[in-house]
PDB file of C-alpha atoms in Angstrom:
ATOM      1  CA  MET A   1       0.139  12.951  13.525  1.00 47.00           C
ATOM      2  CA  ASN A   2      -1.160  16.254  12.168  1.00 50.00           C
ATOM      3  CA  ASP A   3       2.367  17.564  11.693  1.00 58.00           C
ATOM      4  CA  ILE A   4       3.624  17.503   8.145  1.00 57.00           C
ATOM      5  CA  VAL A   5       6.839  15.529   8.051  1.00 56.00           C
ATOM      6  CA  LYS A   6       9.567  16.902   5.834  1.00 59.00           C
ATOM      7  CA  PRO A   7      10.817  14.076   3.601  1.00 55.00           C
ATOM      8  CA  PRO A   8      14.501  13.325   3.267  1.00 59.00           C
ATOM      9  CA  ALA A   9      16.139  15.461   0.611  1.00 64.00           C
ATOM     10  CA  GLY A  10      15.764  14.336  -2.959  1.00 73.00           C
ATOM     11  CA  GLY A  11      15.214  10.746  -3.704  1.00 84.00           C
ATOM     12  CA  ASN A  12      17.388   8.447  -5.716  1.00 93.00           C
ATOM     13  CA  ALA A  13      16.913   8.575  -9.489  1.00 93.00           C
ATOM     14  CA  VAL A  14      18.574   5.153  -9.826  1.00 96.00           C
ATOM     15  CA  PHE A  15      15.843   3.616  -7.677  1.00 97.00           C
ATOM     16  CA  MET A  16      13.080   5.470  -9.539  1.00 97.00           C
ATOM     17  CA  ARG A  17      14.499   4.333 -12.899  1.00 97.00           C
ATOM     18  CA  ARG A  18      14.414   0.749 -11.615  1.00 98.00           C
ATOM     19  CA  VAL A  19      10.780   1.176 -10.580  1.00 97.00           C
ATOM     20  CA  ILE A  20       9.866   2.475 -14.016  1.00 97.00           C
ATOM     21  CA  GLU A  21      11.780  -0.407 -15.605  1.00 97.00           C
ATOM     22  CA  LEU A  22       9.833  -2.853 -13.403  1.00 97.00           C
ATOM     23  CA  SER A  23       6.552  -1.277 -14.471  1.00 97.00           C
ATOM     24  CA  ARG A  24       7.469  -1.729 -18.127  1.00 96.00           C
ATOM     25  CA  GLU A  25       8.536  -5.355 -17.505  1.00 95.00           C
ATOM     26  CA  SER A  26       5.232  -6.066 -15.752  1.00 93.00           C
ATOM     27  CA  MET A  27       3.314  -4.649 -18.688  1.00 93.00           C
ATOM     28  CA  ASN A  28       5.355  -6.415 -21.375  1.00 95.00           C
ATOM     29  CA  THR A  29       5.281  -9.839 -19.688  1.00 92.00           C
ATOM     30  CA  LEU A  30       1.507  -9.556 -19.194  1.00 87.00           C
ATOM     31  CA  HIS A  31       1.944 -10.212 -15.474  1.00 86.00           C
ATOM     32  CA  GLY A  32      -0.271  -7.292 -14.612  1.00 89.00           C
ATOM     33  CA  GLY A  33      -0.597  -3.573 -15.070  1.00 92.00           C
ATOM     34  CA  PRO A  34       2.269  -1.181 -15.713  1.00 97.00           C
ATOM     35  CA  PHE A  35       3.251  -0.589 -12.107  1.00 97.00           C
ATOM     36  CA  GLY A  36       6.400  -1.255 -10.092  1.00 98.00           C
ATOM     37  CA  ALA A  37       7.621  -0.582  -6.558  1.00 98.00           C
ATOM     38  CA  LEU A  38      10.731  -0.936  -4.417  1.00 98.00           C
ATOM     39  CA  VAL A  39      11.372  -0.941  -0.693  1.00 98.00           C
ATOM     40  CA  ILE A  40      14.751   0.572   0.147  1.00 98.00           C
ATOM     41  CA  LYS A  41      16.650   0.509   3.433  1.00 97.00           C
ATOM     42  CA  GLY A  42      19.637   2.814   3.473  1.00 93.00           C
ATOM     43  CA  GLU A  43      20.931   2.512  -0.067  1.00 93.00           C
ATOM     44  CA  LYS A  44      19.956  -1.152  -0.504  1.00 96.00           C
ATOM     45  CA  ILE A  45      16.981  -2.585  -2.371  1.00 97.00           C
ATOM     46  CA  ILE A  46      15.192  -4.850   0.110  1.00 98.00           C
ATOM     47  CA  SER A  47      12.392  -5.887  -2.234  1.00 98.00           C
ATOM     48  CA  GLU A  48      10.850  -5.319  -5.626  1.00 98.00           C
ATOM     49  CA  GLY A  49       7.220  -5.615  -6.563  1.00 98.00           C
ATOM     50  CA  THR A  50       5.276  -5.452  -9.777  1.00 97.00           C
ATOM     51  CA  ASN A  51       1.576  -5.492 -10.378  1.00 96.00           C
ATOM     52  CA  SER A  52       0.655  -9.183 -10.439  1.00 95.00           C
ATOM     53  CA  VAL A  53      -3.123  -8.916 -10.321  1.00 95.00           C
ATOM     54  CA  THR A  54      -3.798 -10.930 -13.473  1.00 94.00           C
ATOM     55  CA  LEU A  55      -0.833 -13.278 -13.027  1.00 95.00           C
ATOM     56  CA  TRP A  56      -1.957 -14.364  -9.549  1.00 95.00           C
ATOM     57  CA  ASN A  57      -5.702 -13.705  -9.963  1.00 96.00           C
ATOM     58  CA  ASP A  58      -5.388 -11.519  -6.882  1.00 96.00           C
ATOM     59  CA  PRO A  59      -6.928  -8.026  -6.890  1.00 95.00           C
ATOM     60  CA  THR A  60      -4.675  -7.050  -3.957  1.00 97.00           C
ATOM     61  CA  ALA A  61      -1.429  -7.905  -5.798  1.00 97.00           C
ATOM     62  CA  HIS A  62      -0.551  -4.311  -6.594  1.00 97.00           C
ATOM     63  CA  ALA A  63       3.136  -3.454  -6.910  1.00 98.00           C
ATOM     64  CA  GLU A  64       3.333  -1.603  -3.601  1.00 98.00           C
ATOM     65  CA  VAL A  65       1.579  -4.378  -1.663  1.00 98.00           C
ATOM     66  CA  VAL A  66       3.803  -7.034  -3.243  1.00 98.00           C
ATOM     67  CA  ALA A  67       6.951  -5.024  -2.412  1.00 98.00           C
ATOM     68  CA  ILE A  68       5.765  -4.382   1.171  1.00 98.00           C
ATOM     69  CA  ARG A  69       4.979  -8.069   1.755  1.00 98.00           C
ATOM     70  CA  ARG A  70       8.358  -9.146   0.409  1.00 98.00           C
ATOM     71  CA  ALA A  71      10.243  -6.517   2.416  1.00 98.00           C
ATOM     72  CA  CYS A  72       8.493  -7.435   5.650  1.00 98.00           C
ATOM     73  CA  THR A  73       9.330 -11.096   5.058  1.00 98.00           C
ATOM     74  CA  ALA A  74      12.967 -10.289   4.231  1.00 98.00           C
ATOM     75  CA  LEU A  75      13.378  -8.041   7.275  1.00 98.00           C
ATOM     76  CA  ASN A  76      11.257 -10.222   9.578  1.00 98.00           C
ATOM     77  CA  THR A  77       9.096  -7.315  10.670  1.00 97.00           C
ATOM     78  CA  PHE A  78       5.611  -5.928  10.097  1.00 96.00           C
ATOM     79  CA  GLN A  79       6.712  -2.293   9.990  1.00 96.00           C
ATOM     80  CA  LEU A  80       9.134  -0.619   7.597  1.00 98.00           C
ATOM     81  CA  THR A  81       9.938   2.439   9.705  1.00 95.00           C
ATOM     82  CA  ASP A  82      13.547   2.681   8.506  1.00 95.00           C
ATOM     83  CA  CYS A  83      12.656   2.143   4.852  1.00 98.00           C
ATOM     84  CA  ASP A  84      11.636   4.206   1.854  1.00 97.00           C
ATOM     85  CA  ILE A  85       9.181   3.166  -0.832  1.00 98.00           C
ATOM     86  CA  TYR A  86       9.592   4.035  -4.491  1.00 98.00           C
ATOM     87  CA  THR A  87       6.606   3.514  -6.755  1.00 98.00           C
ATOM     88  CA  SER A  88       5.931   4.168 -10.406  1.00 98.00           C
ATOM     89  CA  CYS A  89       2.630   5.908  -9.694  1.00 97.00           C
ATOM     90  CA  GLU A  90       0.825   7.676  -6.895  1.00 96.00           C
ATOM     91  CA  PRO A  91      -0.573   4.833  -4.755  1.00 97.00           C
ATOM     92  CA  CYS A  92      -4.211   3.803  -5.073  1.00 96.00           C
ATOM     93  CA  PRO A  93      -6.338   3.884  -1.894  1.00 96.00           C
ATOM     94  CA  MET A  94      -5.601   0.213  -1.066  1.00 97.00           C
ATOM     95  CA  CYS A  95      -1.857   0.674  -1.484  1.00 97.00           C
ATOM     96  CA  LEU A  96      -1.954   3.935   0.427  1.00 97.00           C
ATOM     97  CA  GLY A  97      -3.590   2.093   3.324  1.00 97.00           C
ATOM     98  CA  ALA A  98      -0.940  -0.638   3.176  1.00 98.00           C
ATOM     99  CA  ILE A  99       1.783   2.018   3.122  1.00 98.00           C
ATOM    100  CA  TYR A 100       0.393   3.717   6.209  1.00 98.00           C
ATOM    101  CA  TRP A 101       0.218   0.358   8.014  1.00 97.00           C
ATOM    102  CA  ALA A 102       3.835  -0.364   7.027  1.00 98.00           C
ATOM    103  CA  ARG A 103       4.966   3.076   8.262  1.00 97.00           C
ATOM    104  CA  PRO A 104       7.892   3.816   5.922  1.00 98.00           C
ATOM    105  CA  ARG A 105       9.877   7.040   6.256  1.00 96.00           C
ATOM    106  CA  VAL A 106       8.846   8.396   2.857  1.00 96.00           C
ATOM    107  CA  VAL A 107       7.198   7.425  -0.420  1.00 97.00           C
ATOM    108  CA  TYR A 108       8.642   8.612  -3.725  1.00 97.00           C
ATOM    109  CA  TYR A 109       6.322   8.289  -6.724  1.00 97.00           C
ATOM    110  CA  ALA A 110       6.561   9.079 -10.425  1.00 97.00           C
ATOM    111  CA  GLY A 111       3.146   9.202 -12.137  1.00 96.00           C
ATOM    112  CA  GLU A 112       0.047  10.778 -10.671  1.00 95.00           C
ATOM    113  CA  ARG A 113      -3.300   9.100 -10.160  1.00 93.00           C
ATOM    114  CA  THR A 114      -4.706  11.216 -12.999  1.00 93.00           C
ATOM    115  CA  ASP A 115      -2.065   9.692 -15.311  1.00 95.00           C
ATOM    116  CA  ALA A 116      -3.202   6.211 -14.251  1.00 94.00           C
ATOM    117  CA  ALA A 117      -6.831   7.202 -14.855  1.00 92.00           C
ATOM    118  CA  GLN A 118      -5.974   8.283 -18.408  1.00 94.00           C
ATOM    119  CA  ALA A 119      -4.475   4.812 -18.951  1.00 94.00           C
ATOM    120  CA  GLY A 120      -7.681   3.140 -17.737  1.00 92.00           C
ATOM    121  CA  PHE A 121      -6.814   2.670 -14.043  1.00 90.00           C
ATOM    122  CA  ASP A 122      -9.314   5.001 -12.458  1.00 83.00           C
ATOM    123  CA  ASP A 123      -9.284   4.844  -8.671  1.00 90.00           C
ATOM    124  CA  ASP A 124     -11.530   7.883  -8.385  1.00 88.00           C
ATOM    125  CA  LEU A 125     -14.580   5.742  -7.538  1.00 90.00           C
ATOM    126  CA  ILE A 126     -12.782   4.393  -4.462  1.00 93.00           C
ATOM    127  CA  TYR A 127     -11.625   7.866  -3.406  1.00 91.00           C
ATOM    128  CA  ARG A 128     -15.269   9.049  -3.662  1.00 92.00           C
ATOM    129  CA  GLU A 129     -16.611   6.034  -1.749  1.00 95.00           C
ATOM    130  CA  LEU A 130     -14.248   6.258   1.250  1.00 93.00           C
ATOM    131  CA  PRO A 131     -15.845   9.253   2.981  1.00 94.00           C
ATOM    132  CA  LEU A 132     -19.384   7.892   2.546  1.00 95.00           C
ATOM    133  CA  PRO A 133     -21.095   6.087   5.410  1.00 95.00           C
ATOM    134  CA  PRO A 134     -21.190   2.317   4.709  1.00 94.00           C
ATOM    135  CA  SER A 135     -24.923   2.414   4.011  1.00 90.00           C
ATOM    136  CA  ARG A 136     -24.411   4.848   1.100  1.00 94.00           C
ATOM    137  CA  ARG A 137     -21.581   3.035  -0.700  1.00 94.00           C
ATOM    138  CA  SER A 138     -22.170   1.471  -4.118  1.00 95.00           C
ATOM    139  CA  ILE A 139     -21.314  -2.024  -2.826  1.00 95.00           C
ATOM    140  CA  PRO A 140     -23.898  -2.846  -0.134  1.00 93.00           C
ATOM    141  CA  MET A 141     -22.376  -3.109   3.343  1.00 93.00           C
ATOM    142  CA  VAL A 142     -24.594  -4.674   5.986  1.00 92.00           C
ATOM    143  CA  GLN A 143     -23.548  -4.696   9.624  1.00 92.00           C
ATOM    144  CA  MET A 144     -24.180  -7.857  11.644  1.00 95.00           C
ATOM    145  CA  MET A 145     -23.390  -9.103  15.171  1.00 97.00           C
ATOM    146  CA  HIS A 146     -21.936  -5.806  16.374  1.00 96.00           C
ATOM    147  CA  GLU A 147     -22.065  -6.674  20.083  1.00 97.00           C
ATOM    148  CA  GLU A 148     -20.253  -9.988  19.614  1.00 97.00           C
ATOM    149  CA  ALA A 149     -17.526  -8.318  17.583  1.00 96.00           C
ATOM    150  CA  THR A 150     -17.012  -5.512  20.085  1.00 96.00           C
ATOM    151  CA  ARG A 151     -16.615  -8.066  22.889  1.00 97.00           C
ATOM    152  CA  VAL A 152     -13.632  -9.563  21.041  1.00 96.00           C
ATOM    153  CA  LEU A 153     -12.148  -6.082  20.606  1.00 95.00           C
ATOM    154  CA  ALA A 154     -12.613  -5.409  24.326  1.00 96.00           C
ATOM    155  CA  GLU A 155     -10.838  -8.693  25.094  1.00 96.00           C
ATOM    156  CA  TRP A 156      -7.975  -7.604  22.819  1.00 95.00           C
ATOM    157  CA  ASN A 157      -7.792  -4.250  24.559  1.00 94.00           C
ATOM    158  CA  ALA A 158      -7.485  -5.970  27.947  1.00 96.00           C
ATOM    159  CA  LYS A 159      -4.962  -8.577  26.760  1.00 96.00           C
ATOM    160  CA  PRO A 160      -1.628  -7.885  28.492  1.00 95.00           C
ATOM    161  CA  ASP A 161       0.552  -9.898  26.082  1.00 96.00           C
ATOM    162  CA  LYS A 162      -0.706  -8.465  22.774  1.00 92.00           C
ATOM    163  CA  ILE A 163       1.709  -7.291  20.121  1.00 92.00           C
ATOM    164  CA  ARG A 164       0.728  -3.760  19.182  1.00 89.00           C
ATOM    165  CA  TYR A 165       0.906  -2.678  15.590  1.00 87.00           C
TER     166      TYR A 165
END
């Protein structure tokens, strides 16, 4: 996984314009922040997502996560290996994690995280917290019942009928 993958040539400006339009719609309808995302398979839009954090009272309802959830439901899969993601801004750490779990071919983005920070969406704290050991993070993280939890993971590892993801 250390190899840098060369993305498919270009990207589709029509899809990126739609993402930017979605971000503006999200902002103007007060459904959430000014962010939009699409999941594309071939040349077809599989799903759209807008930031719906304040609409749904859900801090995980970022545009990319919403689009990924909808695409996985539409395609009846938990991985988007044959899909591309278009997003109006460089993904935040949560969305980046969701993207890696979804395993798309490529992500096309418009704005940079510094642009989002200038608009009041500063994810820098999270980027700084990630490499810290849990005991040094600004939100206290206290480990409990480690042995019990690792037993369940060992059972999973030995389970012959598990679905890997």
